[in-house]
Amino acid sequence: MSLRMMLRAATATAAAAALAFSLAPAATAAPARDRVPTFGEFQASTYRDVAGQYVVNGDETIVSTKELQAFYDEMIAEYQAGDGPSSELIINRVYGRDDKWSATQARNLTYCVSNTFGTQKTNIVNAMASGAAQWEAASSGVNFTYVPSADANCRTTNNAVLFSVEPTTTTQYIARAFFPSSPDSQRNVLINAASLMSSGSWTPGNIMAHELGHSLGFRHEHTRPEAGTCFEDNNWRPLTPYDSASIMHYPQCNGSSSNLSMTTTDRSGIRAVYGA
């Protein structure tokens, strides 16, 4: 749950928006100004995933309590200033730099798919392949490689792959990923397989393309001021003009896509980072 959601709950304002990748949406617009939750309250309400990481903004991870504190402090500053987010696909920023892979690593994004998916494993393998292919078709600088030989020990500790794809039973999200800056111990994609395969117009391949967009460094498009809602933070840099239909834009956050498909603007954005 985001700070803005907490603020909204604390002041008993309107109900939360429709569910997306997370049962609680990333954020809500214009909370009433009343009591601001303490960091302890915010921390306690934030879902904590495997390896101790916090899940914020629906399907993004924060790796430590220190970083969660920084995230909270920025949201508090924005809220108190009352100015909203600062003034296009957008890329995550860490310590003032773009959060992306080196050119060499971007062409060798290896992963495994855990055998513990059981009867759903083939569906996950296919969804990952479909999602990866969308980014690969947009930029020759990106290549995801499935390594089946690592599936029997598909964990973050398996050095044969860059990241693991593992099952989760949480109902907090359909799937969640990581950023290039995430430590090795937290480089995994977690998927609720049953939810992935029953998401209506959001095809499994498109959902996984969204998640793999995060693994390439891309942020949610709806944190931009043009969306008018679901602000997250200002740790990003614009790559393209605002795109309400972006694959990185939650439809319920004033998005204009019903199926979470990749757009021409998304393709332009990845080429701006990883080349044509």
Tab-separated table of C-alpha atoms in Angstrom:
chain	number	residue	atom	x	y	z
A	1	MET	CA	0.000	0.000	0.000
A	2	SER	CA	1.395	3.401	-0.941
A	3	LEU	CA	1.699	6.427	1.283
A	4	ARG	CA	-1.065	8.183	-0.567
A	5	MET	CA	-3.318	5.181	-0.063
A	6	MET	CA	-2.491	5.345	3.643
A	7	LEU	CA	-3.257	9.034	3.751
A	8	ARG	CA	-6.534	8.374	2.079
A	9	ALA	CA	-7.413	5.601	4.482
A	10	ALA	CA	-6.382	7.694	7.475
A	11	THR	CA	-8.774	10.477	6.526
A	12	ALA	CA	-11.639	8.189	5.464
A	13	THR	CA	-11.939	9.599	1.949
A	14	ALA	CA	-13.262	7.857	-1.179
A	15	ALA	CA	-12.740	4.150	-1.834
A	16	ALA	CA	-9.693	2.723	-3.557
A	17	ALA	CA	-9.508	2.348	-7.337
A	18	ALA	CA	-10.079	-0.957	-9.128
A	19	LEU	CA	-7.637	-3.749	-8.612
A	20	ALA	CA	-4.682	-4.232	-10.947
A	21	PHE	CA	-1.432	-6.129	-10.464
A	22	SER	CA	-1.816	-5.388	-6.755
A	23	LEU	CA	-4.976	-5.736	-4.708
A	24	ALA	CA	-4.262	-2.192	-3.523
A	25	PRO	CA	-3.603	0.260	-6.370
A	26	ALA	CA	-0.299	2.076	-6.516
A	27	ALA	CA	-1.682	5.366	-5.260
A	28	THR	CA	-4.741	7.562	-5.364
A	29	ALA	CA	-5.276	11.167	-6.284
A	30	ALA	CA	-5.619	14.235	-4.072
A	31	PRO	CA	-6.011	12.865	-0.545
A	32	ALA	CA	-7.630	15.110	2.018
A	33	ARG	CA	-5.061	16.886	4.164
A	34	ASP	CA	-5.278	15.532	7.657
A	35	ARG	CA	-3.126	13.277	9.793
A	36	VAL	CA	-0.046	11.986	7.969
A	37	PRO	CA	0.882	8.413	8.948
A	38	THR	CA	4.196	7.923	10.671
A	39	PHE	CA	6.936	5.979	8.955
A	40	GLY	CA	6.258	3.114	11.362
A	41	GLU	CA	2.610	2.991	10.263
A	42	PHE	CA	3.591	3.160	6.616
A	43	GLN	CA	6.191	0.423	7.041
A	44	ALA	CA	3.756	-1.809	8.907
A	45	SER	CA	1.158	-1.524	6.144
A	46	THR	CA	3.613	-2.167	3.295
A	47	TYR	CA	3.621	-5.747	2.040
A	48	ARG	CA	6.925	-7.509	2.670
A	49	ASP	CA	7.907	-10.180	0.170
A	50	VAL	CA	10.495	-12.954	0.166
A	51	ALA	CA	14.059	-11.949	1.101
A	52	GLY	CA	12.599	-9.095	3.141
A	53	GLN	CA	11.958	-6.703	0.248
A	54	TYR	CA	9.010	-4.311	0.330
A	55	VAL	CA	6.517	-4.222	-2.555
A	56	VAL	CA	5.327	-0.719	-3.432
A	57	ASN	CA	3.465	0.833	-6.354
A	58	GLY	CA	1.725	-2.459	-7.058
A	59	ASP	CA	4.599	-4.541	-8.378
A	60	GLU	CA	7.878	-2.731	-7.713
A	61	THR	CA	10.322	-3.681	-4.985
A	62	ILE	CA	12.337	-1.711	-2.437
A	63	VAL	CA	15.239	-3.703	-1.096
A	64	SER	CA	15.731	-2.343	2.416
A	65	THR	CA	14.162	-0.402	5.255
A	66	LYS	CA	16.608	2.436	4.590
A	67	GLU	CA	15.364	2.773	0.996
A	68	LEU	CA	11.754	2.519	2.166
A	69	GLN	CA	12.437	5.418	4.536
A	70	ALA	CA	13.798	7.478	1.631
A	71	PHE	CA	10.726	6.579	-0.447
A	72	TYR	CA	8.461	7.646	2.449
A	73	ASP	CA	10.367	10.892	3.012
A	74	GLU	CA	10.007	11.874	-0.636
A	75	MET	CA	6.291	11.147	-0.627
A	76	ILE	CA	5.857	13.179	2.562
A	77	ALA	CA	7.750	16.110	1.025
A	78	GLU	CA	5.575	15.990	-2.105
A	79	TYR	CA	2.425	15.789	-0.014
A	80	GLN	CA	3.365	18.663	2.261
A	81	ALA	CA	4.493	20.854	-0.625
A	82	GLY	CA	1.168	20.256	-2.350
A	83	ASP	CA	2.764	20.684	-5.762
A	84	GLY	CA	2.275	17.162	-7.081
A	85	PRO	CA	4.917	15.332	-9.092
A	86	SER	CA	7.588	17.180	-11.038
A	87	SER	CA	7.525	18.113	-14.607
A	88	GLU	CA	7.406	10.751	-21.205
A	89	LEU	CA	8.210	5.380	-21.456
A	90	ILE	CA	10.241	6.569	-18.263
A	91	ILE	CA	13.335	5.046	-16.690
A	92	ASN	CA	14.109	4.535	-13.012
A	93	ARG	CA	16.863	6.643	-11.467
A	94	VAL	CA	19.234	5.590	-8.696
A	95	TYR	CA	21.655	8.098	-7.182
A	96	GLY	CA	21.110	10.414	-10.138
A	97	ARG	CA	21.842	7.797	-12.800
A	98	ASP	CA	19.660	5.747	-15.128
A	99	ASP	CA	18.896	2.314	-13.673
A	100	LYS	CA	19.826	0.107	-16.616
A	101	TRP	CA	22.010	-2.829	-17.648
A	102	SER	CA	25.346	-2.442	-19.380
A	103	ALA	CA	25.238	-3.050	-23.122
A	104	THR	CA	26.912	-6.435	-22.632
A	105	GLN	CA	24.583	-7.588	-19.858
A	106	ALA	CA	21.459	-6.383	-21.675
A	107	ARG	CA	22.231	-8.871	-24.443
A	108	ASN	CA	22.581	-11.724	-21.955
A	109	LEU	CA	19.577	-11.550	-19.606
A	110	THR	CA	19.474	-15.198	-18.614
A	111	TYR	CA	16.712	-16.733	-16.518
A	112	CYS	CA	15.272	-20.021	-15.312
A	113	VAL	CA	11.669	-21.050	-14.606
A	114	SER	CA	11.191	-23.066	-11.445
A	115	ASN	CA	9.967	-26.641	-11.663
A	116	THR	CA	7.818	-25.884	-8.622
A	117	PHE	CA	5.249	-24.264	-10.907
A	118	GLY	CA	4.171	-27.863	-11.518
A	119	THR	CA	1.395	-28.224	-14.090
A	120	GLN	CA	1.497	-24.451	-14.725
A	121	LYS	CA	5.149	-24.433	-15.713
A	122	THR	CA	4.558	-24.639	-19.472
A	123	ASN	CA	2.175	-21.687	-19.251
A	124	ILE	CA	4.801	-19.655	-17.391
A	125	VAL	CA	7.552	-20.578	-19.855
A	126	ASN	CA	5.332	-19.492	-22.746
A	127	ALA	CA	4.260	-16.248	-21.046
A	128	MET	CA	7.867	-15.337	-20.303
A	129	ALA	CA	8.902	-16.064	-23.891
A	130	SER	CA	6.056	-13.932	-25.217
A	131	GLY	CA	6.831	-11.038	-22.892
A	132	ALA	CA	10.555	-11.151	-23.616
A	133	ALA	CA	9.983	-11.304	-27.383
A	134	GLN	CA	8.107	-8.006	-27.318
A	135	TRP	CA	11.101	-6.098	-25.919
A	136	GLU	CA	13.584	-8.032	-28.069
A	137	ALA	CA	11.622	-7.129	-31.216
A	138	ALA	CA	11.825	-3.458	-30.251
A	139	SER	CA	15.595	-3.336	-29.601
A	140	SER	CA	18.461	-5.482	-30.834
A	141	GLY	CA	20.315	-4.386	-27.700
A	142	VAL	CA	18.118	-6.579	-25.483
A	143	ASN	CA	18.114	-10.369	-25.360
A	144	PHE	CA	16.457	-12.609	-22.769
A	145	THR	CA	17.734	-16.199	-22.713
A	146	TYR	CA	15.844	-19.037	-21.060
A	147	VAL	CA	18.180	-21.608	-19.460
A	148	PRO	CA	16.097	-24.781	-18.814
A	149	SER	CA	19.071	-26.619	-17.298
A	150	ALA	CA	18.802	-24.300	-14.280
A	151	ASP	CA	15.103	-24.981	-13.657
A	152	ALA	CA	15.624	-27.698	-11.042
A	153	ASN	CA	17.458	-25.195	-8.838
A	154	CYS	CA	15.759	-22.018	-9.972
A	155	ARG	CA	16.545	-19.607	-7.136
A	156	THR	CA	18.318	-16.287	-6.786
A	157	THR	CA	21.361	-18.210	-5.516
A	158	ASN	CA	21.783	-20.020	-8.851
A	159	ASN	CA	24.732	-18.287	-10.504
A	160	ALA	CA	24.018	-19.983	-13.828
A	161	VAL	CA	21.354	-17.346	-14.535
A	162	LEU	CA	20.906	-13.620	-13.971
A	163	PHE	CA	17.453	-14.003	-12.442
A	164	SER	CA	14.938	-16.628	-11.442
A	165	VAL	CA	11.218	-16.955	-12.173
A	166	GLU	CA	9.459	-18.481	-9.193
A	167	PRO	CA	5.889	-19.104	-7.987
A	168	THR	CA	4.151	-17.235	-5.204
A	169	THR	CA	0.781	-17.793	-3.595
A	170	THR	CA	0.326	-14.217	-2.370
A	171	THR	CA	-2.777	-12.387	-3.521
A	172	GLN	CA	-1.045	-9.000	-3.208
A	173	TYR	CA	-0.183	-9.039	-6.918
A	174	ILE	CA	-0.348	-11.149	-10.059
A	175	ALA	CA	3.371	-10.783	-10.682
A	176	ARG	CA	6.217	-8.584	-9.573
A	177	ALA	CA	9.747	-8.080	-10.828
A	178	PHE	CA	12.906	-6.136	-9.935
A	179	PHE	CA	15.115	-3.334	-11.264
A	180	PRO	CA	18.654	-3.639	-12.663
A	181	SER	CA	19.939	-2.031	-9.456
A	182	SER	CA	18.416	-4.755	-7.267
A	183	PRO	CA	20.994	-6.890	-5.450
A	184	ASP	CA	21.625	-10.432	-6.704
A	185	SER	CA	19.669	-11.913	-3.798
A	186	GLN	CA	16.515	-10.123	-4.938
A	187	ARG	CA	16.683	-10.585	-8.690
A	188	ASN	CA	13.619	-12.709	-9.234
A	189	VAL	CA	10.240	-12.519	-10.913
A	190	LEU	CA	7.480	-13.882	-8.698
A	191	ILE	CA	4.212	-15.008	-10.291
A	192	ASN	CA	0.848	-16.144	-9.005
A	193	ALA	CA	0.282	-18.581	-11.878
A	194	ALA	CA	-3.456	-19.023	-11.370
A	195	SER	CA	-4.024	-15.258	-11.406
A	196	LEU	CA	-1.752	-14.803	-14.412
A	197	MET	CA	-3.788	-17.258	-16.447
A	198	SER	CA	-7.159	-15.738	-15.541
A	199	SER	CA	-6.693	-12.005	-16.045
A	200	GLY	CA	-9.236	-11.356	-18.760
A	201	SER	CA	-8.073	-9.073	-21.552
A	202	TRP	CA	-4.630	-8.819	-19.959
A	203	THR	CA	-2.899	-11.712	-21.672
A	204	PRO	CA	-0.185	-13.603	-19.766
A	205	GLY	CA	2.392	-12.489	-22.335
A	206	ASN	CA	1.489	-8.820	-21.965
A	207	ILE	CA	1.554	-9.008	-18.173
A	208	MET	CA	5.001	-10.578	-18.273
A	209	ALA	CA	6.175	-7.957	-20.790
A	210	HIS	CA	5.107	-5.313	-18.264
A	211	GLU	CA	7.103	-7.042	-15.534
A	212	LEU	CA	10.140	-7.508	-17.762
A	213	GLY	CA	9.886	-3.797	-18.521
A	214	HIS	CA	10.653	-3.205	-14.843
A	215	SER	CA	13.588	-5.619	-15.054
A	216	LEU	CA	14.953	-3.430	-17.867
A	217	GLY	CA	14.656	-0.349	-15.668
A	218	PHE	CA	11.331	1.119	-16.787
A	219	ARG	CA	8.887	2.689	-14.348
A	220	HIS	CA	5.125	2.946	-14.326
A	221	GLU	CA	4.012	5.511	-16.882
A	222	HIS	CA	1.155	6.630	-14.637
A	223	THR	CA	3.489	8.290	-12.119
A	224	ARG	CA	3.808	11.120	-14.627
A	225	PRO	CA	1.758	14.262	-13.923
A	226	GLU	CA	-0.222	13.862	-17.145
A	227	ALA	CA	-1.955	10.786	-15.730
A	228	GLY	CA	-3.555	12.897	-13.023
A	229	THR	CA	-3.550	10.049	-10.492
A	230	CYS	CA	-1.492	7.169	-9.086
A	231	PHE	CA	1.601	9.305	-8.488
A	232	GLU	CA	4.463	7.242	-7.063
A	233	ASP	CA	7.660	9.313	-6.874
A	234	ASN	CA	10.027	11.476	-8.909
A	235	ASN	CA	12.911	9.020	-9.285
A	236	TRP	CA	12.630	8.745	-13.052
A	237	ARG	CA	13.671	10.397	-16.292
A	238	PRO	CA	11.382	10.828	-19.317
A	239	LEU	CA	12.322	8.974	-22.476
A	240	THR	CA	9.283	9.701	-24.662
A	241	PRO	CA	6.183	11.887	-24.632
A	242	TYR	CA	3.506	10.722	-22.200
A	243	ASP	CA	1.661	7.636	-23.433
A	244	SER	CA	-1.583	6.736	-21.650
A	245	ALA	CA	-1.671	3.434	-23.582
A	246	SER	CA	1.871	2.403	-22.586
A	247	ILE	CA	2.423	-1.183	-21.508
A	248	MET	CA	3.873	0.324	-18.321
A	249	HIS	CA	0.647	2.263	-17.538
A	250	TYR	CA	-1.971	0.654	-15.272
A	251	PRO	CA	-5.315	0.855	-17.120
A	252	GLN	CA	-7.164	1.823	-13.911
A	253	CYS	CA	-4.822	4.805	-13.416
A	254	ASN	CA	-6.433	6.753	-16.275
A	255	GLY	CA	-4.774	4.465	-18.818
A	256	SER	CA	-6.295	4.114	-22.283
A	257	SER	CA	-5.330	0.502	-23.043
A	258	SER	CA	-7.673	-2.338	-22.136
A	259	ASN	CA	-5.189	-5.145	-22.807
A	260	LEU	CA	-1.808	-3.833	-21.613
A	261	SER	CA	-0.236	-4.146	-25.049
A	262	MET	CA	3.045	-2.576	-26.154
A	263	THR	CA	2.858	0.668	-28.105
A	264	THR	CA	5.015	2.401	-30.689
A	265	THR	CA	6.043	4.859	-27.984
A	266	ASP	CA	7.178	1.995	-25.732
A	267	ARG	CA	9.365	0.722	-28.565
A	268	SER	CA	10.844	4.182	-29.035
A	269	GLY	CA	11.564	4.339	-25.320
A	270	ILE	CA	13.540	1.121	-25.119
A	271	ARG	CA	15.555	2.093	-28.186
A	272	ALA	CA	16.460	5.356	-26.439
A	273	VAL	CA	18.107	3.315	-23.664
A	274	TYR	CA	19.361	0.135	-25.290
A	275	GLY	CA	19.649	1.101	-28.949
A	276	ALA	CA	17.767	0.127	-32.085
